[in-house]
XYZ file of C-alpha atoms in Angstrom:
748
model
C 10.152 94.689 -8.215
C 10.199 97.895 -5.738
C 7.162 96.345 -3.360
C 8.924 92.927 -3.175
C 11.668 93.962 -1.800
C 10.343 96.289 0.639
C 8.516 93.180 1.595
C 11.876 91.115 2.356
C 13.255 93.567 3.867
C 10.418 94.278 5.993
C 10.234 90.625 6.907
C 14.280 90.217 7.457
C 14.028 92.660 9.706
C 10.977 90.400 11.734
C 13.323 88.288 11.503
C 16.551 89.780 13.242
C 14.151 92.187 16.322
C 12.703 87.958 16.410
C 15.844 86.437 16.997
C 17.497 89.245 19.640
C 14.060 88.410 21.692
C 15.232 85.150 22.135
C 19.138 85.791 22.721
C 18.283 87.826 25.716
C 16.027 85.097 27.429
C 17.685 82.302 27.036
C 21.077 85.545 28.556
C 18.379 85.157 31.089
C 17.974 81.471 31.922
C 22.130 80.674 32.014
C 21.984 83.684 34.398
C 19.200 82.051 36.394
C 20.839 78.463 36.258
C 24.755 79.502 37.138
C 22.930 81.546 40.531
C 21.159 78.458 41.283
C 24.548 75.654 40.841
C 26.007 78.262 43.020
C 23.393 78.064 45.802
C 24.246 75.006 46.101
C 27.479 74.129 46.457
C 27.410 76.418 48.884
C 24.843 74.065 50.156
C 26.171 70.715 49.905
C 29.887 72.162 52.070
C 27.667 73.328 54.925
C 25.296 70.101 55.738
C 26.312 67.216 53.570
C 30.237 67.428 54.610
C 30.221 66.680 58.233
C 28.048 64.375 58.246
C 31.232 62.329 55.622
C 33.840 63.797 57.938
C 32.627 62.940 61.176
C 31.172 59.021 59.609
C 34.908 58.793 58.135
C 36.457 59.250 61.333
C 34.189 56.366 63.531
C 34.817 53.497 60.584
C 38.502 54.003 61.419
C 38.241 53.734 65.314
C 36.253 50.783 64.799
C 39.261 49.145 62.508
C 41.916 49.449 64.828
C 39.209 47.791 67.203
C 39.020 45.120 65.116
C 42.198 44.071 64.109
C 43.859 42.305 66.704
C 40.703 39.904 66.812
C 40.853 39.503 62.766
C 44.612 38.588 63.017
C 43.129 36.171 65.684
C 40.677 33.999 63.754
C 42.642 34.026 60.574
C 45.528 32.370 62.794
C 43.046 29.421 64.167
C 41.026 29.317 60.198
C 43.944 28.361 58.950
C 44.778 25.630 62.121
C 41.781 24.351 61.178
C 41.575 23.807 58.044
C 45.558 22.362 58.411
C 43.653 19.458 60.543
C 41.100 19.157 58.611
C 42.811 18.015 56.017
C 44.895 15.344 57.956
C 41.540 14.158 58.934
C 40.588 13.662 55.837
C 43.501 12.437 54.728
C 43.566 9.513 57.915
C 40.416 8.706 57.331
C 41.354 8.139 53.379
C 43.771 5.736 54.468
C 41.920 4.017 57.245
C 38.971 3.532 54.083
C 41.979 2.743 52.033
C 43.623 -0.442 54.933
C 39.613 -0.816 55.011
C 38.987 -2.115 51.216
C 42.489 -3.734 50.914
C 41.704 -5.849 54.093
C 38.201 -6.294 52.374
C 40.004 -7.831 49.261
C 42.876 -10.015 50.849
C 40.448 -12.229 52.964
C 37.800 -11.898 49.788
C 40.773 -13.219 47.359
C 41.445 -15.139 50.614
C 37.916 -16.252 50.552
C 37.164 -16.580 46.402
C 40.559 -19.099 46.943
C 38.620 -20.621 49.851
C 35.303 -21.323 48.201
C 36.153 -22.750 44.371
C 38.213 -25.605 46.169
C 34.922 -26.202 48.328
C 33.005 -25.473 44.715
C 30.901 -23.368 47.790
C 29.253 -21.488 44.531
C 27.283 -19.155 46.910
C 30.238 -18.313 49.229
C 32.080 -17.797 45.437
C 29.824 -15.291 44.980
C 29.584 -13.423 48.126
C 34.341 -13.179 47.814
C 33.915 -12.714 44.352
C 31.549 -10.125 44.287
C 33.364 -8.208 47.726
C 36.516 -8.233 45.690
C 35.188 -6.130 42.907
C 33.343 -3.838 45.362
C 36.881 -2.641 45.648
C 37.893 0.889 44.226
C 39.724 0.481 40.812
C 42.554 3.006 43.085
C 42.240 0.387 45.813
C 43.483 -2.688 43.725
C 45.789 -1.694 42.195
C 48.086 1.388 44.416
C 50.914 0.044 45.728
C 50.047 -0.359 49.466
C 47.884 -2.554 48.856
C 51.040 -4.280 46.714
C 52.527 -4.909 49.729
C 49.873 -5.605 51.896
C 47.680 -7.954 49.780
C 49.826 -10.449 48.517
C 50.504 -13.786 50.314
C 52.574 -16.429 50.467
C 49.587 -18.191 48.404
C 48.956 -16.215 45.931
C 52.851 -13.493 46.077
C 51.501 -11.237 42.264
C 49.725 -8.203 42.253
C 45.665 -7.792 43.858
C 44.778 -7.028 40.828
C 46.485 -10.147 38.983
C 45.389 -12.215 41.474
C 41.973 -10.947 41.116
C 41.290 -11.856 37.577
C 42.957 -15.292 37.615
C 40.838 -16.277 40.331
C 37.764 -14.331 38.922
C 38.642 -16.310 35.629
C 38.556 -19.888 37.238
C 35.260 -19.121 38.487
C 33.848 -17.741 35.049
C 35.430 -21.157 33.790
C 34.225 -23.397 36.810
C 31.004 -22.099 36.138
C 30.352 -22.401 31.937
C 31.852 -25.517 32.597
C 28.315 -26.764 35.302
C 26.510 -24.316 33.061
C 27.087 -26.753 30.289
C 26.289 -29.540 32.328
C 23.289 -29.110 33.864
C 21.576 -27.788 29.954
C 23.855 -31.121 28.311
C 21.827 -33.077 31.752
C 18.160 -31.263 31.247
C 18.701 -29.904 34.420
C 16.744 -26.298 33.768
C 16.457 -24.504 37.355
C 20.372 -25.404 37.744
C 21.939 -24.207 34.363
C 19.471 -21.077 35.151
C 20.677 -20.535 39.033
C 24.459 -20.819 36.874
C 23.566 -18.710 33.447
C 22.212 -15.769 37.008
C 25.953 -16.110 38.495
C 27.596 -14.708 34.508
C 26.165 -11.398 35.459
C 26.651 -11.511 39.533
C 30.263 -11.122 39.101
C 30.210 -8.964 35.841
C 30.942 -11.927 33.506
C 27.771 -10.937 30.780
C 29.719 -11.233 28.364
C 30.780 -14.451 29.781
C 27.355 -15.705 30.216
C 26.365 -14.535 26.829
C 29.389 -16.511 24.753
C 28.470 -19.698 27.004
C 24.373 -19.611 26.014
C 25.201 -19.401 22.543
C 27.189 -22.552 22.490
C 23.732 -23.737 24.165
C 21.803 -21.920 21.013
C 24.566 -23.729 18.679
C 25.079 -27.084 20.090
C 20.560 -27.131 20.097
C 20.275 -25.995 16.156
C 22.837 -28.637 15.481
C 20.336 -31.960 15.743
C 17.658 -29.480 13.267
C 20.794 -28.443 11.166
C 22.165 -32.270 10.947
C 18.039 -33.293 10.258
C 17.987 -30.490 7.251
C 20.662 -31.500 5.875
C 19.616 -35.022 5.921
C 16.361 -34.092 4.730
C 17.911 -31.951 2.016
C 20.070 -34.583 0.423
C 16.789 -37.509 0.455
C 14.124 -35.281 -1.273
C 10.700 -36.212 -2.041
C 8.834 -36.074 -4.552
C 6.531 -33.186 -3.243
C 5.772 -29.534 -4.528
C 5.604 -28.002 -2.097
C 9.179 -30.462 -0.388
C 11.173 -27.317 -0.341
C 8.621 -24.384 1.603
C 8.132 -26.811 4.142
C 11.611 -27.570 5.022
C 12.478 -23.536 4.573
C 8.621 -23.279 7.063
C 9.651 -26.101 9.558
C 13.691 -23.811 9.715
C 11.687 -20.622 10.425
C 9.163 -21.459 12.752
C 11.106 -23.341 15.031
C 14.004 -20.460 15.372
C 11.046 -18.806 16.087
C 9.263 -21.049 19.320
C 14.035 -20.706 20.097
C 13.887 -16.993 20.037
C 10.820 -17.014 22.295
C 11.734 -19.238 25.129
C 15.546 -17.916 25.631
C 14.818 -14.323 25.355
C 13.139 -13.790 27.996
C 15.453 -15.981 30.625
C 18.782 -14.336 28.694
C 17.329 -10.457 28.534
C 16.152 -11.142 32.604
C 19.620 -12.829 34.054
C 22.115 -11.374 31.628
C 20.626 -7.962 30.283
C 21.316 -4.477 32.692
C 21.581 -1.400 32.137
C 25.531 -0.703 30.795
C 24.502 -4.146 29.687
C 24.619 -6.089 26.391
C 21.690 -8.546 25.865
C 20.143 -11.429 23.936
C 20.078 -9.650 20.312
C 23.651 -8.513 21.084
C 25.749 -11.236 22.350
C 23.194 -14.586 21.123
C 21.256 -13.704 18.296
C 24.440 -13.111 15.983
C 25.127 -16.481 16.328
C 21.568 -17.527 14.979
C 22.107 -14.923 13.034
C 25.169 -17.429 11.651
C 22.670 -20.400 11.777
C 19.852 -19.636 10.148
C 21.597 -18.134 6.534
C 24.117 -20.807 6.413
C 20.907 -22.771 6.082
C 19.152 -20.759 4.333
C 21.220 -20.755 2.029
C 21.698 -24.035 1.728
C 17.510 -24.261 1.331
C 18.534 -22.061 -2.060
C 20.742 -24.139 -3.155
C 19.301 -27.224 -2.791
C 15.548 -25.864 -3.954
C 17.581 -24.205 -7.360
C 18.992 -27.787 -7.732
C 16.886 -29.708 -7.603
C 13.876 -27.634 -9.188
C 16.406 -26.768 -12.534
C 15.929 -23.265 -12.191
C 18.868 -22.389 -14.383
C 17.514 -24.591 -16.695
C 13.512 -23.516 -16.593
C 14.986 -19.849 -17.009
C 16.370 -20.647 -19.946
C 14.130 -22.482 -21.587
C 11.753 -19.814 -20.446
C 14.249 -17.215 -22.422
C 15.021 -18.963 -25.483
C 10.317 -20.466 -26.010
C 9.033 -18.611 -28.594
C 5.234 -18.760 -28.061
C 4.570 -19.481 -31.401
C 0.315 -19.895 -30.950
C 0.243 -16.127 -29.905
C 2.028 -14.737 -32.645
C -0.334 -16.609 -35.016
C -3.773 -15.804 -33.071
C -1.751 -12.250 -33.469
C -0.970 -12.541 -37.265
C -4.458 -14.268 -37.707
C -6.688 -13.260 -35.536
C -9.734 -13.899 -37.296
C -10.958 -17.413 -39.271
C -14.188 -17.038 -41.094
C -15.898 -19.766 -39.462
C -14.290 -20.116 -36.692
C -17.018 -19.620 -33.980
C -19.645 -21.832 -36.178
C -17.759 -24.829 -36.441
C -16.158 -24.110 -32.411
C -19.396 -24.369 -31.920
C -20.186 -27.033 -33.212
C -17.667 -29.726 -32.032
C -18.202 -28.244 -29.469
C -21.925 -28.104 -28.687
C -21.799 -24.620 -26.288
C -19.430 -24.132 -24.174
C -16.937 -26.502 -22.938
C -17.552 -28.251 -20.029
C -15.278 -27.467 -16.130
C -13.560 -30.952 -17.057
C -12.365 -30.623 -20.815
C -10.498 -27.512 -20.055
C -7.593 -27.160 -17.656
C -8.498 -25.707 -14.637
C -5.139 -24.101 -14.425
C -3.017 -23.099 -17.744
C 0.033 -25.484 -19.043
C 2.701 -24.052 -20.217
C 3.991 -22.997 -23.497
C 5.805 -25.991 -24.603
C 5.471 -29.577 -23.787
C 8.913 -30.262 -23.538
C 9.452 -27.513 -20.805
C 7.456 -28.445 -17.258
C 5.280 -26.727 -15.182
C 6.795 -23.951 -13.751
C 3.581 -22.667 -11.345
C 4.335 -25.307 -8.503
C 7.669 -24.134 -7.972
C 6.309 -20.340 -8.028
C 3.826 -20.994 -5.543
C 6.215 -22.973 -3.815
C 8.690 -20.088 -3.657
C 5.810 -17.592 -2.914
C 5.388 -19.854 0.294
C 9.011 -19.577 0.959
C 8.704 -15.854 1.329
C 5.742 -15.924 3.176
C 7.215 -17.108 5.580
C 11.013 -15.239 5.660
C 8.694 -12.164 6.018
C 6.639 -13.610 8.752
C 9.232 -14.401 10.670
C 11.428 -11.094 10.482
C 8.643 -9.040 11.621
C 8.816 -11.031 14.109
C 12.588 -10.472 14.832
C 11.050 -6.514 14.414
C 8.660 -7.083 17.471
C 10.678 -9.824 19.099
C 14.498 -7.280 19.417
C 13.558 -3.815 17.947
C 13.815 -3.340 14.090
C 17.636 -2.098 13.700
C 19.181 -5.909 14.701
C 16.885 -7.120 13.089
C 17.449 -5.478 9.825
C 21.436 -5.825 10.312
C 21.424 -9.782 11.667
C 18.461 -10.493 8.579
C 20.796 -8.654 5.659
C 22.599 -11.599 4.243
C 19.344 -13.544 4.126
C 16.978 -10.636 2.958
C 19.226 -9.320 0.012
C 19.394 -13.234 -1.090
C 15.924 -13.327 -1.211
C 15.253 -10.068 -3.186
C 17.829 -11.090 -6.041
C 16.031 -14.897 -5.932
C 12.616 -12.670 -6.394
C 14.707 -10.251 -9.001
C 16.234 -12.887 -11.425
C 14.469 -16.199 -11.036
C 10.714 -15.665 -9.352
C 9.888 -12.536 -11.611
C 11.023 -13.954 -14.452
C 9.872 -16.930 -14.734
C 6.518 -15.986 -13.436
C 5.714 -12.804 -15.879
C 7.163 -16.196 -18.259
C 3.913 -18.470 -16.791
C 1.721 -16.260 -17.219
C 2.496 -15.006 -21.239
C 1.743 -18.839 -21.413
C -1.391 -19.107 -19.724
C -2.289 -15.729 -21.922
C -1.876 -18.039 -24.632
C -3.601 -20.744 -23.061
C -6.431 -18.829 -22.709
C -6.593 -18.120 -26.545
C -5.967 -21.781 -27.166
C -9.292 -22.900 -25.030
C -10.826 -20.192 -26.275
C -14.694 -21.798 -26.719
C -17.581 -19.071 -27.570
C -20.749 -20.377 -26.255
C -23.543 -20.079 -28.830
C -26.658 -21.066 -27.289
C -26.018 -19.097 -23.939
C -28.226 -15.638 -23.856
C -26.580 -13.168 -23.458
C -23.563 -15.237 -26.437
C -20.495 -15.778 -23.997
C -16.903 -17.474 -23.874
C -14.476 -18.961 -21.971
C -12.074 -16.108 -22.086
C -12.921 -14.052 -19.026
C -13.060 -17.307 -16.529
C -10.132 -18.481 -17.953
C -7.936 -15.471 -18.155
C -8.846 -14.314 -14.434
C -8.382 -17.437 -12.581
C -5.713 -17.158 -13.651
C -4.289 -13.554 -12.872
C -6.257 -14.513 -9.465
C -4.533 -16.485 -9.605
C -0.412 -14.351 -10.120
C -2.007 -11.755 -7.989
C -2.599 -12.980 -5.086
C 1.113 -15.187 -5.177
C 2.736 -12.038 -5.471
C 0.889 -10.419 -2.589
C 1.413 -13.133 -0.370
C 4.889 -12.871 0.024
C 4.114 -10.111 1.940
C 7.731 -8.418 -0.916
C 6.499 -4.966 -2.265
C 9.564 -5.192 -5.011
C 7.669 -8.183 -6.004
C 4.001 -6.695 -6.522
C 5.253 -3.402 -7.401
C 7.109 -4.860 -10.179
C 5.003 -7.888 -11.207
C 1.607 -5.843 -10.950
C 3.567 -2.755 -13.553
C 4.800 -5.727 -15.582
C 1.718 -8.080 -15.716
C -0.919 -6.004 -17.147
C 0.872 -4.392 -20.253
C 1.390 -7.813 -20.615
C -1.823 -8.697 -20.280
C -3.188 -5.628 -22.104
C -1.137 -6.661 -25.375
C -1.469 -9.988 -25.191
C -5.487 -10.259 -23.578
C -6.989 -7.007 -24.580
C -5.647 -5.684 -27.880
C -6.639 -9.418 -29.578
C -10.382 -9.427 -28.430
C -9.365 -6.204 -30.429
C -8.166 -7.110 -33.381
C -10.663 -10.314 -33.339
C -13.177 -7.242 -33.846
C -11.401 -5.702 -36.403
C -10.081 -8.042 -38.368
C -13.679 -9.746 -38.316
C -15.294 -6.743 -40.175
C -12.291 -6.383 -42.557
C -12.805 -9.853 -43.553
C -16.084 -9.879 -44.439
C -16.214 -6.598 -45.249
C -20.460 -5.982 -45.249
C -20.126 -2.819 -47.442
C -19.258 -4.374 -50.387
C -21.681 -7.023 -50.080
C -25.026 -6.773 -51.607
C -28.227 -8.095 -50.174
C -28.969 -11.690 -50.496
C -27.669 -14.364 -48.379
C -24.169 -14.051 -48.793
C -23.961 -11.068 -46.965
C -26.930 -12.280 -44.911
C -24.750 -15.467 -43.479
C -21.290 -12.465 -42.992
C -23.634 -10.136 -41.223
C -24.973 -13.327 -38.943
C -21.052 -14.107 -38.791
C -20.369 -10.321 -38.033
C -23.290 -10.701 -35.484
C -21.601 -13.657 -33.385
C -18.638 -12.348 -32.996
C -18.948 -8.943 -31.729
C -21.094 -9.885 -29.331
C -19.073 -12.650 -27.853
C -16.440 -11.398 -27.653
C -17.465 -7.952 -26.480
C -19.542 -10.062 -23.850
C -15.789 -11.018 -23.256
C -14.699 -7.258 -23.286
C -17.328 -7.324 -20.569
C -16.877 -9.336 -18.197
C -13.515 -8.908 -18.498
C -13.622 -5.182 -17.019
C -16.585 -6.522 -14.545
C -13.751 -9.721 -13.202
C -10.817 -6.838 -13.251
C -13.234 -4.609 -10.759
C -14.193 -7.660 -8.579
C -10.643 -8.383 -8.313
C -8.707 -4.820 -7.355
C -11.892 -4.972 -5.000
C -10.928 -7.633 -3.031
C -6.858 -7.636 -3.396
C -6.682 -4.267 -2.732
C -9.818 -4.825 0.487
C -7.346 -4.519 4.207
C -9.213 -8.351 5.579
C -6.664 -9.672 2.557
C -3.450 -7.548 2.453
C -2.872 -6.946 6.657
C -1.616 -10.636 6.892
C 1.288 -10.286 4.606
C 2.028 -6.131 4.892
C 1.684 -3.375 7.809
C -0.304 -1.236 8.414
C 1.107 1.036 10.414
C 3.240 3.730 9.365
C 7.036 4.613 9.894
C 8.634 8.018 9.793
C 5.708 9.738 8.413
C 5.679 7.507 5.695
C 3.048 5.453 3.891
C 2.395 2.077 5.269
C 3.288 -0.927 3.644
C -0.775 -1.816 4.018
C -1.052 1.838 2.315
C 1.821 1.018 -0.610
C -0.010 -2.522 -1.381
C -3.351 -1.084 -1.776
C -1.629 1.671 -3.851
C 0.148 -1.291 -6.471
C -3.607 -2.777 -6.739
C -5.218 -0.281 -7.799
C -2.706 -0.184 -10.822
C -5.813 -2.845 -12.182
C -7.431 -0.005 -13.005
C -5.509 0.842 -15.461
C -6.428 -2.441 -16.721
C -10.375 -1.728 -15.681
C -10.433 2.109 -18.150
C -8.461 -0.218 -21.169
C -11.301 -2.646 -21.187
C -13.926 -0.490 -21.278
C -12.926 1.827 -23.669
C -12.566 -0.805 -26.159
C -16.047 -1.586 -25.016
C -16.990 1.427 -25.949
C -15.590 1.830 -29.411
C -16.009 -1.719 -30.495
C -20.311 -0.776 -29.428
C -19.690 2.133 -31.268
C -18.441 0.042 -34.682
C -20.996 -2.514 -34.174
C -23.294 0.013 -34.199
C -22.013 1.594 -36.871
C -21.649 -1.968 -39.500
C -24.804 -3.989 -38.700
C -27.349 -1.583 -36.201
C -27.155 1.556 -36.958
C -29.350 1.404 -40.641
C -32.142 -1.489 -39.514
C -32.277 0.854 -36.760
C -33.003 4.138 -39.385
C -35.107 2.260 -41.932
C -37.669 0.205 -38.279
C -38.972 3.581 -37.889
C -39.553 3.993 -41.673
C -40.977 0.109 -41.678
C -43.227 0.333 -38.728
C -44.732 3.680 -39.769
C -45.632 2.994 -42.795
C -49.136 3.150 -43.812
C -50.091 4.934 -40.455
C -51.689 8.190 -39.975
C -53.548 10.362 -36.999
C -56.173 11.538 -39.043
C -58.280 9.973 -36.393
C -62.163 10.605 -36.600
C -64.406 8.839 -33.442
C -64.790 5.167 -35.464
C -60.669 5.192 -36.854
C -59.723 5.846 -33.216
C -61.461 2.932 -31.657
C -60.920 0.879 -34.877
C -56.916 1.775 -34.312
C -57.030 1.346 -30.190
C -57.780 -2.387 -30.178
C -55.199 -3.352 -33.325
C -51.822 -1.088 -31.573
C -50.492 -1.482 -34.926
C -47.223 0.208 -34.368
C -46.386 -0.693 -30.839
C -46.579 -4.052 -32.521
C -44.839 -3.564 -35.448
C -41.356 -1.577 -32.829
C -41.523 -4.242 -30.294
C -41.555 -7.625 -33.177
C -38.935 -6.027 -34.605
C -36.660 -4.387 -32.238
C -37.051 -8.307 -30.628
C -35.240 -9.402 -33.835
C -33.041 -7.200 -34.243
C -31.368 -7.066 -30.443
C -32.130 -10.629 -30.008
C -28.769 -11.909 -29.127
C -26.617 -8.663 -27.506
C -26.119 -8.569 -23.436
C -28.763 -7.204 -22.056
C -25.872 -4.366 -19.833
C -24.185 -2.521 -22.568
C -25.780 0.397 -21.463
C -24.263 2.234 -24.726
C -24.878 0.341 -27.463
C -28.773 0.758 -26.026
C -28.634 4.015 -25.438
C -26.820 4.487 -29.191
C -29.513 2.277 -30.746
C -32.922 4.120 -28.823
C -31.045 7.693 -29.926
C -31.723 6.082 -33.047
C -34.930 4.635 -32.756
C -36.490 7.928 -31.530
C -34.705 11.349 -33.691
C -36.648 8.496 -37.002
C -39.485 8.637 -35.184
C -39.236 12.748 -34.355
C -37.959 12.790 -38.116
C -40.980 10.962 -39.042
C -44.320 12.671 -36.803
C -42.745 15.315 -38.331
C -44.348 14.741 -41.426
C -47.822 13.707 -39.889
C -51.046 16.070 -39.473
C -53.414 15.480 -36.063
C -56.525 15.408 -34.842
C -57.048 15.663 -31.250
C -58.103 11.728 -31.256
C -55.394 11.559 -33.695
C -52.840 13.314 -31.689
C -54.409 10.610 -27.822
C -53.193 7.537 -30.759
C -50.022 9.584 -30.563
C -48.985 9.800 -26.844
C -50.997 6.512 -26.450
C -48.265 4.862 -29.123
C -45.929 6.853 -27.488
C -46.306 5.589 -23.764
C -45.715 2.033 -25.034
C -42.617 2.517 -26.888
C -41.943 3.567 -23.605
C -43.378 1.388 -21.295
C -41.899 -1.383 -23.479
C -38.227 0.304 -23.622
C -38.337 1.096 -20.023
C -38.935 -2.811 -18.948
C -36.231 -3.947 -21.788
C -33.451 -0.791 -20.409
C -33.619 -0.886 -16.659
C -30.563 1.721 -16.202
C -33.566 4.372 -17.332
C -34.196 5.690 -21.004
C -37.399 8.749 -20.111
C -34.361 11.443 -21.203
C -34.199 10.135 -24.201
C -38.124 10.502 -25.368
C -38.460 14.112 -23.112
C -38.466 15.383 -26.668
C -41.324 13.563 -27.789
C -43.146 13.772 -24.694
C -43.159 17.347 -25.349
C -44.046 17.430 -28.630
C -47.013 14.807 -27.571
C -48.131 17.486 -24.748
C -48.138 20.171 -27.286
C -49.802 18.715 -29.160
C -52.712 17.357 -26.963
C -53.421 20.774 -25.769
C -56.622 21.945 -25.912
C -57.346 24.721 -27.850
C -59.972 27.588 -25.265
C -56.047 27.477 -23.477
C -54.438 28.707 -26.120
C -56.056 31.132 -26.905
C -54.914 33.842 -24.654
C -51.904 32.601 -24.190
C -48.477 31.183 -26.072
C -48.318 27.547 -26.305
C -44.087 28.257 -24.788
C -44.904 30.166 -21.933
C -47.800 28.195 -20.692
C -45.680 24.540 -20.660
C -43.271 27.028 -18.701
C -45.607 28.283 -16.042
C -46.835 24.768 -15.943
C -43.558 23.832 -14.458
C -42.209 21.949 -18.447
C -38.199 22.317 -18.384
C -38.338 22.486 -22.379
C -36.353 20.609 -24.198
C -37.923 21.799 -27.756
C -37.341 26.095 -29.058
C -40.225 28.046 -28.798
C -40.249 28.037 -32.613
C -40.355 23.980 -32.362
C -42.967 23.971 -30.346
C -45.539 26.518 -32.602
C -44.489 24.144 -35.763
C -45.104 21.284 -33.473
C -48.591 23.244 -32.592
C -49.294 24.162 -36.209
C -49.913 20.221 -36.788
C -52.474 19.999 -34.941
C -55.596 20.871 -36.723
C -58.134 22.469 -35.581
C -61.738 20.996 -34.607
C -64.732 21.346 -37.131
C -67.210 23.260 -35.537
């Protein structure tokens, strides 16, 4: 403890000594700095102050010498400024006098030229008067010097009066020359409006001309609306003629108006003439729609569609299967009905309700023509002007789509589905079995969706696809599935004993399942083809714009996305096929396939010597038995049902592999087994062209193991030998050894 305290005292003493040394150094440096500062002050006083004093003295002397000249210069500047301001006032007065004189002369010349109808002089004098500044025109000086005995009013009043007379005369002459069909004179007078700054007056005159030119078409249209014909496209023809006439009129007259009357800061055709045209076409469009609704009895049809119950469709859903129906239709019709025996287009649900298909086509045609005209307006007038002027008729068409077209189209589609089921004609003479269902259904669907897309309305396309697809799934796909399910439940093969009754029931189940599975498969193929056709740009480009706006998807892309909803129908059909094929396989094929292998391999063995091997090579019993039984079993099923045939081959291979496991092989027997396997594989490959070799891979490896030479296996393992030879084993090492054990060693 004493040692620690002594150490602390020594450290404190060292610190104190170091502090005193540092204080001494700082004090010395401060003294040195004060000495240098004192020397600097004395040097400044000795060398710099005298120079500054001398410069100050010289500056004061110069100021005293220049002060009189500065006073004279200031006085001269004031006088010159006064003279300059006076000169500006004189120049301004001269300019005002000149403009007042020009104004007086121009007004007098304009009045004289108006009396003489000298149009060039009128325009020249009017432009000169209009060129006078507003300040001069309204100043007191002009009000004193410009008025005369002929025109005592203020210059502005006189100018406006004369200009109004000029514009009135130009308007009358323009109207006269347009009525007389003098194009050159009419164009000349139209250009005078812009020359006298009367752009709006010119546009109003041209609007009057446009209205008069359309009045004849308007009268003719009203006369034709009052006397409709029986043509199913009558109103669509009138609609098309109206908007084609408008498009031609705009294409012809817009360039003339914009060239002669438009300019920076002035209205153009879209602002001055288009609103009058829009008023006319909106009124005519409403007249056509009203006449179409009345003559086509749209309210009556909507009420009928709402009240009509599709009894036949409900009856089919309630009783989807009637025993013997499929053979009864076949015997009466003699196979599939010919195209002449069935209508090309579906008919409505009730005979009392007229067909809505023609009026739907007519309505779609009207929508397509309107969309085409609206695109023309957007290109020629700009999107904003086109949208503003077309808004009323666009809303009317949108209401028509929502309240009339879509309800009637959906009703017509459901009626078509009912008629397709009523006209269902199974064809049991065809191979594979067929039905009229897919052709009739997808003919109707192609018509419906082509019509919807031809309206050029994304709203119609999206709504119709969204509402029609669930209807098709419910009333078409589900009813076909119900027919197959009801057939299996009604005939109940599992509850029947072997005999004629069970054979007849199995025959009917097989026929019904094959017909409707084929119908679903063809429907899926048609749906994929329809989706491809309707979404192709070459089909959609005439109806939808391919250019995107504001980074949003283009109308063409949205239409393709809408058509892509058909993929859900394809998935529904494929799912139904998959489930029903599995049911068909479990009901009719699986048990018979298992017995097929057992029957084919009865009394068969592979304990062959040279004599029995030669006899077996000539007989080919196994291949003949399997091929004949397979042909009898699979006959009538559609060849592209990969799922059904793969399931059948899986069972065949499994049963064959299980049976082979009980056999014993000689060397020649193994060769015979390999030959049988290759023959059956070749037969199956020809029957199923999509490729099934992977199904027989385990059997091929069994044959490979059975046919390995004993000498090769004395030194290496069979499984390792296969790996070294590049075999990708599907058998486990234990299975390989078990198979090898089935091979008898050759006798010495």
